[in-house]
Tab-separated table of C-alpha atoms and ligand atoms in Angstrom:
chain	number	residue	atom	x	y	z
J	1	MET	CA	0.008	0.019	0.002
J	2	ALA	CA	1.279	3.499	-0.821
J	3	GLU	CA	2.357	5.595	2.103
J	4	ASP	CA	-0.613	7.646	3.421
J	5	PHE	CA	-0.782	11.342	3.838
J	6	THR	CA	-2.525	13.930	5.954
J	7	VAL	CA	-3.708	17.365	4.820
J	8	THR	CA	-5.565	19.618	7.263
J	9	PRO	CA	-5.338	23.390	7.853
J	10	TRP	CA	-2.794	22.622	10.575
J	11	GLU	CA	-0.833	19.667	9.357
J	12	VAL	CA	0.551	18.501	6.000
J	13	THR	CA	2.530	15.280	6.115
J	14	GLY	CA	3.316	12.297	3.879
J	15	ASP	CA	3.501	11.906	0.173
J	16	ILE	CA	0.411	13.801	-1.035
J	17	ASP	CA	-1.707	12.235	-3.792
J	18	TYR	CA	-3.531	15.315	-4.905
J	19	GLU	CA	-6.114	13.562	-6.994
J	20	LEU	CA	-7.000	11.372	-4.064
J	21	LEU	CA	-7.087	14.331	-1.750
J	22	ALA	CA	-9.561	16.189	-3.970
J	23	GLU	CA	-11.638	13.030	-4.012
J	24	ARG	CA	-11.580	12.745	-0.213
J	25	PHE	CA	-12.495	16.420	0.190
J	26	GLY	CA	-15.109	16.205	-2.582
J	27	THR	CA	-13.765	19.065	-4.709
J	28	SER	CA	-13.973	19.062	-8.486
J	29	PRO	CA	-11.104	18.895	-10.959
J	30	ILE	CA	-10.362	21.923	-13.131
J	31	ASP	CA	-10.842	20.010	-16.334
J	32	ASP	CA	-10.180	21.037	-19.924
J	33	LYS	CA	-13.659	22.371	-20.370
J	34	LEU	CA	-13.197	24.661	-17.390
J	35	LEU	CA	-9.741	25.654	-18.536
J	36	SER	CA	-11.041	26.669	-21.999
J	37	ARG	CA	-13.829	28.660	-20.265
J	38	LEU	CA	-11.177	30.428	-18.199
J	39	LYS	CA	-9.128	31.022	-21.312
J	40	GLY	CA	-12.064	32.941	-22.743
J	41	TYR	CA	-11.226	35.806	-20.300
J	42	GLY	CA	-7.734	36.149	-21.823
J	43	ASP	CA	-4.550	34.185	-21.249
J	44	LEU	CA	-4.275	31.292	-18.817
J	45	HIS	CA	-2.023	31.752	-15.809
J	46	MET	CA	0.944	29.453	-15.685
J	47	MET	CA	-0.400	27.892	-12.517
J	48	LEU	CA	-3.648	26.895	-14.356
J	49	ARG	CA	-1.759	25.612	-17.395
J	50	ARG	CA	0.435	23.428	-15.204
J	51	GLY	CA	-2.295	22.110	-12.973
J	52	ILE	CA	-0.920	23.791	-9.825
J	53	PHE	CA	-4.300	25.353	-9.262
J	54	TYR	CA	-6.106	22.149	-9.991
J	55	SER	CA	-9.337	21.756	-8.107
J	56	HIS	CA	-12.346	23.908	-7.270
J	57	ARG	CA	-15.858	24.297	-5.892
J	58	ASP	CA	-18.530	26.188	-7.823
J	59	LEU	CA	-16.100	28.050	-9.994
J	60	ASN	CA	-18.676	27.763	-12.823
J	61	VAL	CA	-21.318	29.382	-10.671
J	62	ILE	CA	-19.050	32.300	-9.823
J	63	LEU	CA	-18.242	32.717	-13.579
J	64	ASP	CA	-21.909	32.525	-14.531
J	65	GLU	CA	-22.682	35.405	-12.138
J	66	TYR	CA	-19.681	37.365	-13.481
J	67	ASP	CA	-20.906	36.917	-17.040
J	68	LYS	CA	-24.240	38.362	-15.944
J	69	GLY	CA	-22.434	41.412	-14.616
J	70	ASN	CA	-22.394	40.330	-10.982
J	71	LYS	CA	-18.751	40.672	-10.098
J	72	PHE	CA	-17.338	38.590	-7.326
J	73	ILE	CA	-15.216	39.737	-4.419
J	74	LEU	CA	-11.861	37.976	-4.136
J	75	TYR	CA	-10.857	36.664	-0.821
J	76	THR	CA	-7.729	34.982	0.568
J	77	GLY	CA	-5.755	35.116	3.757
J	78	ARG	CA	-2.820	34.256	5.897
J	79	GLY	CA	-2.364	33.037	9.439
J	80	PRO	CA	0.544	35.237	10.618
J	81	SER	CA	2.729	32.695	12.389
J	82	GLY	CA	6.133	33.764	11.000
J	83	HIS	CA	7.841	35.458	8.128
J	84	THR	CA	6.550	35.036	4.644
J	85	HIS	CA	8.164	32.357	2.448
J	86	LEU	CA	7.866	31.460	-1.183
J	87	GLY	CA	5.174	28.922	-0.443
J	88	HIS	CA	2.901	31.708	0.824
J	89	ILE	CA	3.426	34.101	-2.017
J	90	MET	CA	2.720	31.461	-4.743
J	91	PRO	CA	-1.065	31.534	-4.276
J	92	TRP	CA	-0.986	35.300	-3.557
J	93	MET	CA	0.586	35.858	-6.967
J	94	PHE	CA	-2.315	33.971	-8.488
J	95	ASN	CA	-4.791	36.090	-6.548
J	96	LYS	CA	-3.164	39.224	-7.894
J	97	TRP	CA	-3.518	37.843	-11.408
J	98	VAL	CA	-7.253	37.130	-10.805
J	99	GLN	CA	-7.787	40.662	-9.417
J	100	ASP	CA	-6.213	42.145	-12.532
J	101	LYS	CA	-7.904	39.870	-14.997
J	102	PHE	CA	-11.437	40.261	-13.589
J	103	ASP	CA	-10.972	43.755	-12.179
J	104	VAL	CA	-12.388	42.985	-8.740
J	105	ASP	CA	-12.208	44.091	-5.149
J	106	MET	CA	-10.445	41.937	-2.619
J	107	TYR	CA	-10.320	41.082	1.087
J	108	PHE	CA	-7.065	39.842	2.495
J	109	GLN	CA	-7.590	38.424	5.954
J	110	PHE	CA	-4.846	38.141	8.562
J	111	THR	CA	-5.881	35.804	11.273
J	112	ASP	CA	-3.818	36.863	14.246
J	113	ASP	CA	-6.469	35.359	16.489
J	114	GLU	CA	-6.087	31.933	14.775
J	115	LYS	CA	-2.324	31.765	15.255
J	116	PHE	CA	-2.582	32.969	18.795
J	117	LEU	CA	-5.047	30.205	19.562
J	118	PHE	CA	-3.320	27.423	17.736
J	119	LYS	CA	0.319	28.079	18.487
J	120	GLN	CA	1.271	27.222	22.011
J	121	ASP	CA	3.821	29.968	22.655
J	122	ALA	CA	2.404	32.791	20.464
J	123	THR	CA	1.385	36.105	22.039
J	124	LEU	CA	-1.186	38.435	20.506
J	125	GLN	CA	1.619	41.021	20.074
J	126	ASP	CA	3.659	38.490	18.064
J	127	THR	CA	0.878	37.529	15.751
J	128	LYS	CA	-0.156	41.138	15.168
J	129	LYS	CA	3.434	42.119	14.390
J	130	MET	CA	3.785	39.228	11.958
J	131	ALA	CA	0.489	40.224	10.239
J	132	TYR	CA	2.088	43.556	9.567
J	133	GLU	CA	5.257	41.940	8.189
J	134	ASN	CA	3.263	39.526	6.046
J	135	ALA	CA	0.995	42.307	4.752
J	136	LEU	CA	4.102	44.137	3.435
J	137	ASP	CA	4.834	41.064	1.304
J	138	MET	CA	1.280	40.918	0.059
J	139	ILE	CA	1.347	44.560	-0.942
J	140	ALA	CA	4.761	44.149	-2.573
J	141	LEU	CA	3.141	41.737	-5.040
J	142	GLY	CA	1.198	44.675	-6.565
J	143	PHE	CA	-2.361	44.260	-5.388
J	144	ASP	CA	-4.474	47.246	-6.288
J	145	THR	CA	-4.040	49.578	-3.282
J	146	LYS	CA	-7.533	51.003	-3.700
J	147	ARG	CA	-9.442	47.822	-4.344
J	148	THR	CA	-7.723	45.620	-1.727
J	149	LYS	CA	-8.655	45.784	1.965
J	150	ILE	CA	-6.589	44.209	4.713
J	151	ILE	CA	-8.642	42.568	7.485
J	152	LEU	CA	-6.913	41.991	10.838
J	153	ASP	CA	-9.226	39.914	12.994
J	154	THR	CA	-8.478	41.456	16.402
J	155	GLU	CA	-8.898	44.998	14.874
J	156	ASN	CA	-11.933	44.457	12.689
J	157	VAL	CA	-13.748	42.210	15.152
J	158	LYS	CA	-16.520	44.697	15.848
J	159	THR	CA	-17.858	44.466	12.347
J	160	MET	CA	-17.003	40.807	11.966
J	161	TYR	CA	-18.428	39.511	15.209
J	162	PRO	CA	-22.148	39.561	14.370
J	163	ILE	CA	-21.486	37.567	11.186
J	164	ALA	CA	-19.156	35.177	13.008
J	165	LEU	CA	-21.873	34.574	15.605
J	166	LYS	CA	-24.434	33.724	12.957
J	167	VAL	CA	-22.004	31.221	11.487
J	168	ALA	CA	-21.043	29.767	14.853
J	169	LYS	CA	-24.646	29.161	15.818
J	170	LYS	CA	-25.067	26.843	12.826
J	171	ILE	CA	-22.001	24.668	13.443
J	172	ASN	CA	-22.221	22.090	16.225
J	173	LEU	CA	-19.356	20.447	18.099
J	174	SER	CA	-19.715	17.065	16.454
J	175	THR	CA	-19.341	18.678	12.996
J	176	ALA	CA	-16.332	20.657	14.154
J	177	LYS	CA	-14.773	17.484	15.545
J	178	ALA	CA	-15.389	15.555	12.344
J	179	VAL	CA	-14.183	18.296	10.038
J	180	PHE	CA	-11.160	19.516	12.005
J	181	GLY	CA	-10.275	16.516	14.222
J	182	PHE	CA	-10.768	18.440	17.516
J	183	ASP	CA	-10.876	16.528	20.768
J	184	ASN	CA	-11.459	17.211	24.464
J	185	THR	CA	-8.046	18.790	24.854
J	186	THR	CA	-8.726	21.497	22.207
J	187	ASN	CA	-9.135	24.995	23.577
J	188	ILE	CA	-12.567	26.419	23.016
J	189	GLY	CA	-11.255	29.462	21.106
J	190	SER	CA	-9.935	27.109	18.381
J	191	ILE	CA	-13.381	25.546	18.076
J	192	PHE	CA	-14.893	28.912	17.386
J	193	TYR	CA	-12.169	30.123	15.076
J	194	THR	CA	-13.535	28.689	11.789
J	195	SER	CA	-16.469	31.092	12.044
J	196	MET	CA	-14.022	34.005	11.821
J	197	GLN	CA	-12.523	32.535	8.639
J	198	SER	CA	-15.993	32.403	7.137
J	199	VAL	CA	-16.691	36.099	7.701
J	200	PRO	CA	-14.892	37.668	4.723
J	201	ALA	CA	-16.818	35.282	2.403
J	202	PHE	CA	-20.024	36.981	3.574
J	203	LEU	CA	-18.773	40.470	4.562
J	204	ALA	CA	-19.326	42.212	1.190
J	205	SER	CA	-22.869	40.825	0.960
J	206	GLU	CA	-23.588	41.921	4.498
J	207	LEU	CA	-22.309	45.458	3.841
J	208	ALA	CA	-24.061	45.768	0.502
J	209	GLY	CA	-27.354	44.262	1.703
J	210	ARG	CA	-27.430	41.975	-1.274
J	211	ASN	CA	-25.632	38.799	-2.351
J	212	ILE	CA	-22.136	39.404	-3.764
J	213	PRO	CA	-20.441	36.276	-5.005
J	214	CYS	CA	-17.100	35.483	-3.429
J	215	LEU	CA	-14.140	33.586	-4.923
J	216	ILE	CA	-11.412	32.146	-2.736
J	217	PRO	CA	-8.152	31.086	-4.346
J	218	CYS	CA	-5.898	29.316	-1.810
J	219	GLY	CA	-4.128	26.125	-0.803
J	220	ILE	CA	-6.345	23.032	-0.798
J	221	ASP	CA	-5.452	22.539	2.889
J	222	GLN	CA	-7.955	25.227	3.760
J	223	ASP	CA	-10.884	23.327	2.306
J	224	PRO	CA	-12.201	22.021	5.669
J	225	HIS	CA	-12.889	25.630	6.700
J	226	PHE	CA	-14.653	26.437	3.516
J	227	ARG	CA	-16.693	23.242	3.541
J	228	ALA	CA	-18.108	24.381	6.900
J	229	CYS	CA	-18.520	27.907	5.520
J	230	ARG	CA	-20.417	26.707	2.396
J	231	ASP	CA	-22.630	24.423	4.470
J	232	VAL	CA	-23.980	27.208	6.597
J	233	ALA	CA	-24.323	29.787	3.815
J	234	PRO	CA	-27.824	28.978	2.511
J	235	GLY	CA	-29.310	28.875	5.940
J	236	LEU	CA	-28.039	32.424	6.522
J	237	GLY	CA	-29.343	33.684	3.230
J	238	TYR	CA	-25.818	34.024	1.682
J	239	MET	CA	-24.554	32.661	-1.571
J	240	LYS	CA	-21.973	29.875	-1.114
J	241	PRO	CA	-18.453	31.089	-1.762
J	242	GLY	CA	-16.531	29.446	-4.630
J	243	GLN	CA	-13.025	28.109	-4.192
J	244	ILE	CA	-10.103	27.468	-6.484
J	245	TYR	CA	-7.436	25.351	-4.873
J	246	CYS	CA	-3.712	24.878	-5.443
J	247	LYS	CA	-1.250	22.304	-4.448
J	248	MET	CA	1.271	22.966	-1.691
J	249	PHE	CA	4.520	24.616	-2.681
J	250	PRO	CA	7.318	22.135	-2.160
J	251	GLY	CA	10.285	22.510	0.197
J	252	LEU	CA	13.906	22.578	-0.988
J	253	SER	CA	14.401	19.249	0.765
J	254	GLY	CA	12.100	17.567	-1.709
J	255	ALA	CA	9.235	17.444	0.844
J	256	ASP	CA	5.731	18.114	-0.440
J	257	LYS	CA	5.296	21.387	1.466
J	258	MET	CA	7.623	24.290	2.263
J	259	SER	CA	7.496	24.626	5.979
J	260	SER	CA	9.000	26.955	8.550
J	261	SER	CA	9.818	23.961	10.677
J	262	ASP	CA	12.681	23.316	8.236
J	263	PRO	CA	14.291	26.801	7.765
J	264	MET	CA	17.157	25.486	5.596
J	265	ALA	CA	14.643	24.148	3.089
J	266	THR	CA	12.587	27.328	3.142
J	267	ILE	CA	13.228	30.619	1.290
J	268	TYR	CA	11.909	33.598	3.109
J	269	THR	CA	11.159	36.904	1.331
J	270	THR	CA	13.586	38.569	3.767
J	271	ASP	CA	16.511	36.217	3.011
J	272	ASN	CA	19.702	37.775	1.688
J	273	GLN	CA	21.621	36.584	-1.348
J	274	LYS	CA	24.046	34.494	0.599
J	275	GLU	CA	21.316	32.667	2.488
J	276	VAL	CA	19.541	31.910	-0.823
J	277	LYS	CA	22.787	30.596	-2.362
J	278	LYS	CA	23.458	28.365	0.646
J	279	LYS	CA	19.913	26.941	0.814
J	280	VAL	CA	19.588	26.304	-2.911
J	281	GLY	CA	23.075	24.750	-2.850
J	282	LYS	CA	21.898	22.180	-0.259
J	283	ALA	CA	18.652	21.457	-2.085
J	284	PHE	CA	17.581	17.927	-2.959
J	285	THR	CA	17.896	17.216	-6.635
J	286	GLY	CA	17.906	13.458	-6.900
J	287	GLY	CA	20.943	13.715	-9.229
J	288	CYS	CA	23.695	11.178	-9.482
J	289	VAL	CA	26.752	11.026	-7.209
J	290	SER	CA	29.361	11.595	-9.883
J	291	VAL	CA	29.529	13.861	-12.954
J	292	GLU	CA	30.303	10.873	-15.156
J	293	GLU	CA	27.296	8.942	-13.929
J	294	GLN	CA	25.009	11.909	-14.384
J	295	ARG	CA	26.285	12.697	-17.924
J	296	GLU	CA	25.559	9.019	-18.737
J	297	LYS	CA	22.277	8.405	-16.947
J	298	GLY	CA	20.842	11.914	-16.649
J	299	GLY	CA	18.780	13.323	-13.813
J	300	ASN	CA	15.091	13.122	-12.872
J	301	PRO	CA	13.278	16.449	-12.866
J	302	GLU	CA	10.161	14.860	-11.392
J	303	VAL	CA	11.781	14.487	-7.940
J	304	CYS	CA	14.148	17.484	-8.149
J	305	ALA	CA	13.342	20.489	-5.846
J	306	ILE	CA	15.176	22.870	-8.227
J	307	PHE	CA	13.095	21.804	-11.142
J	308	LYS	CA	9.955	22.091	-9.087
J	309	TYR	CA	10.884	25.703	-8.250
J	310	ASN	CA	11.079	26.493	-11.898
J	311	TYR	CA	7.906	24.716	-12.517
J	312	TYR	CA	5.893	26.398	-9.736
J	313	LEU	CA	7.327	29.939	-9.838
J	314	PHE	CA	10.433	30.766	-11.694
J	315	GLU	CA	10.095	29.608	-15.321
J	316	ASN	CA	7.058	31.104	-16.998
J	317	ASP	CA	7.875	29.880	-20.453
J	318	ASP	CA	6.566	26.334	-21.069
J	319	GLY	CA	8.939	25.768	-23.937
J	320	LYS	CA	11.976	26.622	-21.855
J	321	LEU	CA	10.723	24.472	-18.989
J	322	ASN	CA	10.407	21.534	-21.311
J	323	GLU	CA	13.799	22.066	-22.694
J	324	LEU	CA	15.292	22.115	-19.203
J	325	SER	CA	13.541	18.899	-18.410
J	326	LYS	CA	15.000	17.260	-21.530
J	327	LYS	CA	18.517	18.560	-20.886
J	328	CYS	CA	18.319	17.167	-17.355
J	329	ARG	CA	17.151	13.753	-18.429
J	330	SER	CA	19.805	13.475	-21.070
J	331	GLY	CA	22.613	14.467	-18.784
J	332	GLU	CA	23.411	17.572	-20.803
J	333	ILE	CA	22.893	19.874	-17.820
J	334	LEU	CA	24.205	19.111	-14.290
J	335	CYS	CA	22.718	19.882	-10.913
J	336	GLY	CA	25.351	22.545	-10.139
J	337	GLU	CA	24.402	24.578	-13.200
J	338	CYS	CA	20.681	24.364	-12.459
J	339	LYS	CA	21.314	25.410	-8.826
J	340	ALA	CA	23.366	28.399	-9.894
J	341	ALA	CA	20.732	29.530	-12.402
J	342	LEU	CA	17.936	29.166	-9.917
J	343	THR	CA	19.896	31.075	-7.171
J	344	GLU	CA	20.346	33.906	-9.639
J	345	ARG	CA	16.649	33.954	-10.440
J	346	ILE	CA	15.448	33.850	-6.912
J	347	ASN	CA	17.937	36.633	-5.934
J	348	VAL	CA	16.827	38.896	-8.809
J	349	PHE	CA	13.227	38.373	-7.696
J	350	LEU	CA	13.982	38.947	-4.007
J	351	GLU	CA	16.011	42.053	-4.618
J	352	LYS	CA	13.044	43.720	-6.397
J	353	HIS	CA	10.563	42.310	-3.923
J	354	GLN	CA	12.517	43.642	-0.959
J	355	GLU	CA	12.500	47.154	-2.448
J	356	LYS	CA	8.740	47.050	-3.042
J	357	ARG	CA	8.258	45.683	0.463
J	358	GLU	CA	9.921	48.752	1.850
J	359	LYS	CA	7.759	51.028	-0.250
J	360	ALA	CA	4.675	49.141	0.979
J	361	LYS	CA	5.132	50.786	4.364
J	362	ASP	CA	3.913	54.018	2.861
J	363	VAL	CA	0.534	52.549	1.801
J	364	ILE	CA	-0.153	49.845	4.314
J	365	HIS	CA	-2.207	52.129	6.566
J	366	ASP	CA	-4.408	53.286	3.610
J	367	MET	CA	-5.304	49.678	2.851
J	368	THR	CA	-6.758	48.562	6.143
J	369	PHE	CA	-10.420	47.580	6.426
J	370	GLU	CA	-12.359	50.401	8.186
J	371	GLY	CA	-9.102	52.277	8.522
J	372	PHE	CA	-7.539	50.583	11.534
J	373	ARG	CA	-3.954	51.652	12.372
J	374	TRP	CA	-1.218	49.106	13.084
O	401	LIG	N1	-6.151	29.744	7.976
O	401	LIG	C1	-5.238	30.327	7.057
O	401	LIG	C2	-3.808	30.004	7.533
O	401	LIG	O1	-3.542	29.342	8.442
O	401	LIG	C3	-5.444	31.808	7.014
O	401	LIG	C4	-6.616	32.248	6.208
O	401	LIG	C5	-7.678	33.010	6.638
O	401	LIG	C6	-6.885	31.926	4.838
O	401	LIG	N2	-8.566	33.160	5.630
O	401	LIG	C7	-8.106	32.556	4.531
O	401	LIG	C8	-6.219	31.199	3.830
O	401	LIG	C9	-8.662	32.457	3.225
O	401	LIG	C10	-6.712	31.138	2.609
O	401	LIG	C11	-7.949	31.745	2.284
O	401	LIG	O2	-2.854	30.427	6.824
């Protein structure tokens, strides 16, 4: 039997079979028909072409509404537990593309409450500070400063609380246990938390006094929250939010998910050039031990972390990506060369990103929901 895997909002382990995961969760594949529908709005994002965003709920319904002139609100978020790494910004880049393509407003939720509740040693000061740091990265990606609102749960709670209460009243403990795996040792704040993550899906509708569709692009690990959110929506008179889900961004160690628990296999947006070089240098490639052997047998891009980074983020051009794969398999290009090229790419990206991140400090206060100050 193949090794099993676990994917929940709090834990991702094992060798993930993404098709099986979508089946277990009950999400639908983004098939060719849906891809060609999406293509009708212009080009297809690389992450759609490559099946990185690969599964969804009700995307067709959201697009039907859009076609009728009923624009959706875009919603995604981040639990501010530490500095931002490449695995976080991957789906954010996709969100930015959706915002531009469909010309829509957006809510970006920072769940400082969530990370306070779920992380043993976190203080509310820590999680709020991290939300600020993470928000700089989000802004640096170029989200429309007028159309994007930053929600910070502990600051915006006054407006959010009545909606969260309505959601909470519709979810009972046995559902929460079944969906999230809670037990008798779980603190009661954690049990309530999912209702806070539902709020931005309904917020625009609540404020407008009519139903505004909501589309949530994010990692598929968040599906348990949105399953609960969708289940309660009709009973509260809201439209169910639609989701478009991506796979987890891999770690440099070859693991299925980049994780802060392994800092050497994780590239943070705040890393300097030397750190990037060192981390990429140590990455898992699956290449052969000797140059001779590799020239003869070639490498295997399917298991190589370096290749995956090009695939997920750093090589936009499908032709060039294919060529790289061929050169690797034939032994024409060696791991050292690939590592050097990727290091260069990441560093060029980070240098620009870090500049934009600094500039974000000038606009971050203008982007907060209901004008809260950090
Ligand atoms: N729970 C998410 C996390 O731990 C944070 C989050 C809140 C989120 N709202 C979201 C993620 C909407 C994706 C989409 O990171």
